[in-house]
Coordinates of C-alpha atoms in Angstrom, one line a residue:
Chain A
X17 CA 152.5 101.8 60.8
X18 CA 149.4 99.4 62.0
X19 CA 146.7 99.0 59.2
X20 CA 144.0 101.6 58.7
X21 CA 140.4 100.4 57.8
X22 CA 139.6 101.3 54.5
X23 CA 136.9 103.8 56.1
X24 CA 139.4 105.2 58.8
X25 CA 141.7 106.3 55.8
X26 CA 139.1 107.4 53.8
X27 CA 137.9 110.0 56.7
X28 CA 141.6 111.1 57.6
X29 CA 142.1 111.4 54.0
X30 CA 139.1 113.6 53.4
X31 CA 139.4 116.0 56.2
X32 CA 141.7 119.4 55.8
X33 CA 143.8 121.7 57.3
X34 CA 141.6 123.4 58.8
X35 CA 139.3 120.5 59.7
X36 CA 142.2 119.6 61.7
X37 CA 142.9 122.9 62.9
X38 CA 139.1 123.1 64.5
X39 CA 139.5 119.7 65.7
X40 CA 142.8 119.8 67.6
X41 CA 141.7 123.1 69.5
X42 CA 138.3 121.6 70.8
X43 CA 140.6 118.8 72.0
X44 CA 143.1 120.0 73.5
X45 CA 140.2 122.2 75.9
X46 CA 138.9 119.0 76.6
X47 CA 142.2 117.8 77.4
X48 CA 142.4 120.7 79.6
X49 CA 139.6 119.8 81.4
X50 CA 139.8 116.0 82.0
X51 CA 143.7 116.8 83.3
X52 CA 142.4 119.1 85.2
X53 CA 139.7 116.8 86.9
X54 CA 141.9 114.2 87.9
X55 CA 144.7 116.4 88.7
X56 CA 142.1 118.1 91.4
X57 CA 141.2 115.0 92.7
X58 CA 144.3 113.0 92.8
X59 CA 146.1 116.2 94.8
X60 CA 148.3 117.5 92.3
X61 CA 148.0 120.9 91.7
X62 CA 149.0 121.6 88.5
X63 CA 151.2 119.2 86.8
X64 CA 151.5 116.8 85.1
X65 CA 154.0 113.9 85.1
X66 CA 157.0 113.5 83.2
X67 CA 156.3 117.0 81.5
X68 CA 153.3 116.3 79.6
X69 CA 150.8 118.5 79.0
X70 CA 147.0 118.5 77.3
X71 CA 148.6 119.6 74.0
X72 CA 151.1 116.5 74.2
X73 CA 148.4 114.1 75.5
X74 CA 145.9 115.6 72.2
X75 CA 149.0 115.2 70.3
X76 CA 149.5 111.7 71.3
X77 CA 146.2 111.2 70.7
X78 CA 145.4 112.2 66.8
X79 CA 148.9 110.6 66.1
X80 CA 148.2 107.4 67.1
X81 CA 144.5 107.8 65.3
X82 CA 147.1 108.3 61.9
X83 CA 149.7 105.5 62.6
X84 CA 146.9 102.7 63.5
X85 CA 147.8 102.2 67.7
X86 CA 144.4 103.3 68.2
X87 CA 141.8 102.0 66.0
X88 CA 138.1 104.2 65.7
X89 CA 135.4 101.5 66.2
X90 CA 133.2 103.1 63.4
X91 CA 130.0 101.5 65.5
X92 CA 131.1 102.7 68.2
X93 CA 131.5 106.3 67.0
X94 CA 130.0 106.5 64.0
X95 CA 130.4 109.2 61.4
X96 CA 133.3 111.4 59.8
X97 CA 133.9 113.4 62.8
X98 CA 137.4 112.2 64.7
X99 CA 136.4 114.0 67.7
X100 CA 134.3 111.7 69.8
X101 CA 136.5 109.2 68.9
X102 CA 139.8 110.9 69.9
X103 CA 138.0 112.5 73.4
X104 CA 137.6 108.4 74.1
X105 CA 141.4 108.0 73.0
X106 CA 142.7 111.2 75.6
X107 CA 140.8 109.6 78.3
X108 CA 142.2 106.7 77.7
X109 CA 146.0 108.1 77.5
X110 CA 145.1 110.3 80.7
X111 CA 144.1 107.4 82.7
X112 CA 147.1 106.0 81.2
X113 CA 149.4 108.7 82.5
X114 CA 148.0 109.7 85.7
X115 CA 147.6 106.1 87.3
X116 CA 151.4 105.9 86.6
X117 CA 153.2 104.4 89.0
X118 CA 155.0 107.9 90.3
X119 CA 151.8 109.6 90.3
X120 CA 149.8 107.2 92.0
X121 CA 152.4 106.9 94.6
X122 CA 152.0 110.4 95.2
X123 CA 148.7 110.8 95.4
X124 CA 148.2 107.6 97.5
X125 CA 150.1 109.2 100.3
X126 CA 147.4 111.5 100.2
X127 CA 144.6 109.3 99.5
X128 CA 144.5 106.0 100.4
X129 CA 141.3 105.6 98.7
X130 CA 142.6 106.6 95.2
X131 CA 143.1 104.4 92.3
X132 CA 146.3 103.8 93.0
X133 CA 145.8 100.6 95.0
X134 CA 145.7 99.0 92.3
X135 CA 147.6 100.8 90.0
X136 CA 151.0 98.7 90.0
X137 CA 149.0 96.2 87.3
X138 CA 150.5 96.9 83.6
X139 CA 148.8 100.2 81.8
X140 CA 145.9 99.1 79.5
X141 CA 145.4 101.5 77.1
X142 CA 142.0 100.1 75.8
X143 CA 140.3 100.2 79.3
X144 CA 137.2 102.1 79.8
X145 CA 139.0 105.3 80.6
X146 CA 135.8 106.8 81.2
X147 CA 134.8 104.3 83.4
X148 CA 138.0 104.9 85.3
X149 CA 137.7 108.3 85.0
X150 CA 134.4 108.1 87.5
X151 CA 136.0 105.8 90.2
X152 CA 138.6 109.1 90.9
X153 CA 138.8 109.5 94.6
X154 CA 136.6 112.1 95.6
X155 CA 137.5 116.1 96.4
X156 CA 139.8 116.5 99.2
X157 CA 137.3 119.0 101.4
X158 CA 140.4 122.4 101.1
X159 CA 140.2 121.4 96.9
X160 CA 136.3 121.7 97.0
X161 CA 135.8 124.6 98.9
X162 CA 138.6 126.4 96.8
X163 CA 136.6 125.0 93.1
X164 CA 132.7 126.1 95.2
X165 CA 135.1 129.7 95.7
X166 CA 135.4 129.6 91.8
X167 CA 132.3 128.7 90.6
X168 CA 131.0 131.5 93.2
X169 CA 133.3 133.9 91.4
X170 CA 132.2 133.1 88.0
X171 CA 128.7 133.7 88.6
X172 CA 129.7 136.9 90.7
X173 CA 131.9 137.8 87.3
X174 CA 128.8 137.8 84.8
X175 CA 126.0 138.8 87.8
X176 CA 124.6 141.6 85.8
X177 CA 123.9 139.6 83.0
X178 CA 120.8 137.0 83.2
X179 CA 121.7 136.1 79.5
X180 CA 124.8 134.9 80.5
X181 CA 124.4 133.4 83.5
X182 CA 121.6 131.5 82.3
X183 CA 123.8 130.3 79.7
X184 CA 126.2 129.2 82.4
X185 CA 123.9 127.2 83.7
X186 CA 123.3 125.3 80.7
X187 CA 126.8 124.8 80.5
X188 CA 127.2 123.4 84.2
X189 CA 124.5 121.2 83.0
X190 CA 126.8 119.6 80.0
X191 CA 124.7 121.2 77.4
X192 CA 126.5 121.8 73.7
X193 CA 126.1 125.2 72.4
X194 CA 123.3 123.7 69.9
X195 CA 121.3 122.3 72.6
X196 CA 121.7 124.8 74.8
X197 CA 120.2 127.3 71.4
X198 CA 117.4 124.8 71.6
X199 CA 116.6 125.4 75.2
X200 CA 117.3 129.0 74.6
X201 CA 115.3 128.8 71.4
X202 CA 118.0 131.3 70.2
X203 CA 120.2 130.8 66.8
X204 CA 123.1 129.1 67.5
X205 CA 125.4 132.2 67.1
X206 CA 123.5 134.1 69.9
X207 CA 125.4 131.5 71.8
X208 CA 128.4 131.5 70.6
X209 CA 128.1 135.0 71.2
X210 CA 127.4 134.6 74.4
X211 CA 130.3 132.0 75.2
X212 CA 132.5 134.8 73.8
X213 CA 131.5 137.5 76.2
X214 CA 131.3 134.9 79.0
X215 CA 134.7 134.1 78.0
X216 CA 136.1 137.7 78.2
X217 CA 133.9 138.1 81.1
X218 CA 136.2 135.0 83.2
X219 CA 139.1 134.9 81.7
X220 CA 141.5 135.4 84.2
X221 CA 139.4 132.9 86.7
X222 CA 139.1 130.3 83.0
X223 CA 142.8 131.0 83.3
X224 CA 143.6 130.4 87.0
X225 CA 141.7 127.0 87.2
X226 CA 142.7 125.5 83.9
X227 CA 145.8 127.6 82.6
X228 CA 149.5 126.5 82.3
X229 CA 152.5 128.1 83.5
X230 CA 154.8 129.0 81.0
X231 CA 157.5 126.7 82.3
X232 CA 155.6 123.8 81.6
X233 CA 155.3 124.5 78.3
X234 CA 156.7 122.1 75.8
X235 CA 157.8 124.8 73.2
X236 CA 161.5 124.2 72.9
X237 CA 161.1 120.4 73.3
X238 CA 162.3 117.7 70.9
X239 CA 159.7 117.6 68.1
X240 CA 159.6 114.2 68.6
X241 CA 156.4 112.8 69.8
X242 CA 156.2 112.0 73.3
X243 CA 155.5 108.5 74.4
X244 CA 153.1 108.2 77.3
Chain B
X8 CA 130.7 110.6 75.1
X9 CA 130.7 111.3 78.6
X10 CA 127.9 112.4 79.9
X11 CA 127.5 115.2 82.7
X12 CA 124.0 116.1 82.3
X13 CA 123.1 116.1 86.0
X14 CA 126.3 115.9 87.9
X15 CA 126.3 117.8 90.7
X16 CA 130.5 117.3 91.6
X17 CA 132.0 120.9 91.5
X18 CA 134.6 119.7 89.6
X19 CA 133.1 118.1 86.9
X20 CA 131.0 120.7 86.6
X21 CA 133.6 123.5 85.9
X22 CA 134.8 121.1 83.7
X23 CA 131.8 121.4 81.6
X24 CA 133.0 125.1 80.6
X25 CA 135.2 123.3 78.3
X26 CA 134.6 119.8 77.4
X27 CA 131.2 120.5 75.0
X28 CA 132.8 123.1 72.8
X29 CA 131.6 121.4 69.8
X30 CA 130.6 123.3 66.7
X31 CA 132.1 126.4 68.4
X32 CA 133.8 128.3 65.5
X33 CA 137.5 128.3 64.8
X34 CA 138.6 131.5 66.1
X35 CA 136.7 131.5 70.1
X36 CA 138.6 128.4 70.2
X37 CA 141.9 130.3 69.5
X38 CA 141.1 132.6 71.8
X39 CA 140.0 130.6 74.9
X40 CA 143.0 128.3 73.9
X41 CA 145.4 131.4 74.0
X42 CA 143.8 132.4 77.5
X43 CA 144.7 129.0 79.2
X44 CA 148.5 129.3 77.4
X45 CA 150.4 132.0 75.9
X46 CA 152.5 129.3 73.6
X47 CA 148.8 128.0 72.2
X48 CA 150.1 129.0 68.9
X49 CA 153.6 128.2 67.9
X50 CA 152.4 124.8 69.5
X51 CA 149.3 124.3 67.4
X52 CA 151.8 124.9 64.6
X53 CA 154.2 122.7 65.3
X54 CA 151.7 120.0 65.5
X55 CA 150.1 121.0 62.4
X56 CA 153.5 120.6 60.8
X57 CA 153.7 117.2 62.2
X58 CA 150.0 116.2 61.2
X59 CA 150.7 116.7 58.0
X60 CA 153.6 114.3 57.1
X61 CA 151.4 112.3 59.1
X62 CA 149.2 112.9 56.6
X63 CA 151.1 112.8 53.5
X64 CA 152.5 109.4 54.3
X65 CA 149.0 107.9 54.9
X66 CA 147.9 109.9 51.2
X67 CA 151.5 107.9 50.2
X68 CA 150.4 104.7 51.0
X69 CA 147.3 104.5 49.4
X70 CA 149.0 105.6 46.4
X71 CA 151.2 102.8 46.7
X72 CA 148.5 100.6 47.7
X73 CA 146.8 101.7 44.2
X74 CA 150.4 100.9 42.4
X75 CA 150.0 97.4 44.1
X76 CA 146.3 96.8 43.1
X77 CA 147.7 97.8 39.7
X78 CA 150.8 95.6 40.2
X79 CA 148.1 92.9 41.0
X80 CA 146.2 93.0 37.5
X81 CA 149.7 92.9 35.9
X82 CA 150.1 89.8 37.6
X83 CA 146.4 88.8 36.7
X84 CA 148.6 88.2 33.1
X85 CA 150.1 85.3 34.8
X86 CA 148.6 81.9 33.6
X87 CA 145.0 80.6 34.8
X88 CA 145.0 77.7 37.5
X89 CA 141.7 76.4 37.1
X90 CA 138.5 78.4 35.9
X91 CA 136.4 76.9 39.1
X92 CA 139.6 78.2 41.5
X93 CA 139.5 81.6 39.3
X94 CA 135.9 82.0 39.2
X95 CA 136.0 81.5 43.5
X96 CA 138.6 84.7 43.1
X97 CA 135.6 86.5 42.0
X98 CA 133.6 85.3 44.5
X99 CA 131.6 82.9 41.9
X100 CA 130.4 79.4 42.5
X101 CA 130.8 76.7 39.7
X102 CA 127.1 77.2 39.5
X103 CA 127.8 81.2 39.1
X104 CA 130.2 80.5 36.0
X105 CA 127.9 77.8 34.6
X106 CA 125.1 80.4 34.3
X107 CA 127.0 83.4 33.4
X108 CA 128.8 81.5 30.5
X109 CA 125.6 79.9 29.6
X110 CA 126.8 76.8 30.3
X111 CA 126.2 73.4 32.6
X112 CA 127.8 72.5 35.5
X113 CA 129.4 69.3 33.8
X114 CA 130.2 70.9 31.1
X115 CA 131.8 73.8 33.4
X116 CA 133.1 71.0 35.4
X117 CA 134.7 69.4 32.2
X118 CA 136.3 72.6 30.8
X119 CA 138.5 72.9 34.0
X120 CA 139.6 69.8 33.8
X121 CA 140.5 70.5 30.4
X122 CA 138.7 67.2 29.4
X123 CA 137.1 69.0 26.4
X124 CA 139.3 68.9 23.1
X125 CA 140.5 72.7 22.5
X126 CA 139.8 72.9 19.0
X127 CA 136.2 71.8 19.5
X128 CA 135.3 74.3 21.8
X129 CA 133.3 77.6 20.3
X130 CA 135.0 80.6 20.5
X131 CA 132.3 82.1 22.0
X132 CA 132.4 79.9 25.1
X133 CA 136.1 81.0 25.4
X134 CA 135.1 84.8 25.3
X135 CA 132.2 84.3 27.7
X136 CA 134.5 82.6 30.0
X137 CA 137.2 85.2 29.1
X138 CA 134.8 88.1 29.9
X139 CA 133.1 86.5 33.5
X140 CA 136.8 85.7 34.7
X141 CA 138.1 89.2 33.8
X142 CA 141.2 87.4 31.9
X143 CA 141.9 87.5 28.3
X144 CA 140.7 85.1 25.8
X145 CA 144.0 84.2 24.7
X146 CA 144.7 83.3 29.0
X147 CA 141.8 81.4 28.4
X148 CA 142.8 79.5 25.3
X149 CA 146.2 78.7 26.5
X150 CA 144.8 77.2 30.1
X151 CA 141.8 75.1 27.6
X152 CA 144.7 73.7 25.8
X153 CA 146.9 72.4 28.5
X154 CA 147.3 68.5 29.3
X155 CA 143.8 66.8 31.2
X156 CA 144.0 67.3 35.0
X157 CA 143.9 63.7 36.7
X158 CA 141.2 63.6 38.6
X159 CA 140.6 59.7 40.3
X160 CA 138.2 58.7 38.0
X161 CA 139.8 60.3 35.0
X162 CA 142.9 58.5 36.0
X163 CA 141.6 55.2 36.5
X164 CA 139.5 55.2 33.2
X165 CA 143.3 55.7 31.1
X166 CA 144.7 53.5 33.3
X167 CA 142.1 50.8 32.7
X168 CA 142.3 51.3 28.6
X169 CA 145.9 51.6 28.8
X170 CA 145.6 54.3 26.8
X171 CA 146.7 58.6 27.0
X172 CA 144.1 60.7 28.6
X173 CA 141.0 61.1 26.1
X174 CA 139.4 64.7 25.4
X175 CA 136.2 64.6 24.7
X176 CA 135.0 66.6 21.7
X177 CA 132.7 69.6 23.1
X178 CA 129.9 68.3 20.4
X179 CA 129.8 65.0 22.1
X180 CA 130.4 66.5 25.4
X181 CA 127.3 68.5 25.1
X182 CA 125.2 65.8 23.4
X183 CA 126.2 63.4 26.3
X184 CA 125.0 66.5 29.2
X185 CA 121.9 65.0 30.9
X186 CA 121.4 68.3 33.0
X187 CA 121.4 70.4 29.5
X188 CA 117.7 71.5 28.8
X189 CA 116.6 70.8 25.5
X190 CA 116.5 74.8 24.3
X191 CA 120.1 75.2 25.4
X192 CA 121.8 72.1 23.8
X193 CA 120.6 72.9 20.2
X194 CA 121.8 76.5 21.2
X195 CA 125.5 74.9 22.0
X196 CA 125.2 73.0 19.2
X197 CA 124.5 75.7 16.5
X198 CA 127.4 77.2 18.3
X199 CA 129.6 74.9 16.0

């Protein structure tokens, strides 16, 4: 176990259960999302290599936050919240993964632009993953027109409702739920009530453009933690 | 954080819908988490599981750390090396001590070189030395009343007389202090 700063320890130490609980979920949907970016654009449908998943990768991620591989720059990200911290950290360990040698080589057969020209250098871990994450090759033309199809049947999933598609809007736009209730000039709740209907509303699309298949689940795996 | 505000890419933007869930409570993330994979639960658990020994090994090392910091006073019972060295521990200059213990810098100077003759010294200058070093008197008393350190000049002085290292009485000591304000000598001297 690598050090902890006094005030890393002191945070980790303070927060709960169900701190954690809250935490890990919001993380592992942004897991789901930054996988799913760069799977998109590096030609992969779907999976990821050597079995991982978002859940592994946010695993990973907190785990290494606890045993001192990754060290929170308190400047950097300050306060008591892990999560801006950690979102830096999955980044990081997706960039990590999907510039893997095997993937790369993949994807530069379809590609040649990708990142993978350069991608036999050693893995650093503590590169600007979000950097990285922005020098992705760019939508193969079939991949675009199927993700414009989707965001054309999301709107066409919540069309009788202004409410909600105005919400989606904000949401296209990056907004949190608390600045989008500022825009709104709503409480807060009004849009997490919204999200929830706009949630039921596209599941089964939420489902087909993020969702895993149940054989790539890692229930059943070693309990181990996975080393990426 | 990243920031998408304005980024017209269709994938990045679907990927807004769930990378600025902050605040959003508990439960909707459940849910939207359970909508994206069936096995969101038992997984979460296992984690959890895991997160916790993760947790209660960090909780055990600060306890063992705190053992240590108290293992560390325990071996603050080991014998002074110096009141200047053991003053630095504390992050005090010689002039730091001098004040504290109402005393001058010579005469700080003097007492960690043990040049001062034990018995002469006030027992309040030992407590006040005790108390800004965090040591006991008696740690004190027993470092006062160990042989002179050679210093050069020390050294060349006995060698010169032919004679054992000389303590100086702390009377004469502080009679002899040029830097000692009138005010504070008479008070070092009543000390007596």
């Amino acid at each position: 176990m690598t050090e902890l700063s006094p005030q890393t320890r002191e945070i980790l130490l303070s927060l709960s259960e169900d701190d954690w609980r809250g935490y890990y979920r919001e993380l592992v949907l942004y897991a789901y999302a930054r996988c799913a970016r760069w799977l998109w654009r590096t030609g992969d449908k779907q999976n990821l290599p050597e079995g991982h998943s978002p859940e592994s990768i946010t695993q990973e991620a907190v785990l290494r936050l606890y045993d001192g591989t990754r060290t929170w720059n308190h400047e950097q990200y300050p306060g008591n919240d892990p999560v801006p911290f950690l979102k830096a950290v999955i980044d990081s360990l997706i960039w990590a993964l999907l510039s893997g040698a095997e993937h790369l080589r993949r994807s530069a057969v379809r590609d040649p632009h990708s990142v993978g020209s350069n991608s036999q250098e050693p893995l650093d871990l503590d590169i600007d993953a979000d950097e990285a994450l922005h020098h992705t090759p760019s939508l193969a033309p079939d991949r675009k027109l199927y993700l414009e199809d989707v965001e054309h049947r999301i709107r066409m999933a919540i069309a009788d409702r202004p409410d909600l598609l105005e919400f989606f809007e904000n949401l296209l736009e990056g907004l949190k739920p608390r600045e989008i209730s500022k825009r709104l000039n709503v409480d807060v709740k009004r849009v997490y009530a919204l999200r929830k209907t706009f949630d039921r509303r596209t599941d089964e699309i939420q489902r087909e453009l993020f969702g895993r298949q149940p054989s790539e689940d890692t229930v059943g795996r070693d309990a181990e933690r996975v080393k990426i | 954080m990243v920031a998408h505000k304005g980024n017209n890419d269709v994938s990045d933007r679907l990927c807004l819908i769930l990378e600025n869930l902050e605040g959003t409570p508990m439960d909707q993330l459940q849910d939207i988490l359970r909508n994206l994979n069936s096995n969101a639960d038992t997984e979460e658990e296992r984690f959890i599981s895991q997160l916790l020994k993760a947790h209660e090994r960090l909780a055990q090392t600060v306890d063992e750390r705190q053992v240590e910091s108290k293992t560390v006073s325990f071996e603050d019972g080991a014998p002074l090396r110096g009141l200047v060295s053991e003053a630095r521990k504390h992050g005090l200059t010689t002039e730091d001590l001098a004040e504290r213990t109402k005393l001058s810098v010579p005469l700080v100077l003097k007492l960690d070189l043990r040049q001062i003759e034990y018995i002469s010294i006030p027992r309040q200058i030992v407590e006040d030395i005790a108390g800004t070093l965090k040591r006991s008197v008696e740690q004190v008393a027993v470092y006062l009343q160990g042989d002179p350190i050679r210093t050069a000049v020390f050294q060349s002085h006995s060698l010169e007389s032919g004679k054992a290292p000389h303590k100086e009485d702390f009377t004469e000591a502080v009679q002899s202090d040029s830097s000692l304000t009138p005010s504070a000598r008479n008070r070092l001297l009543r000390m007596n």
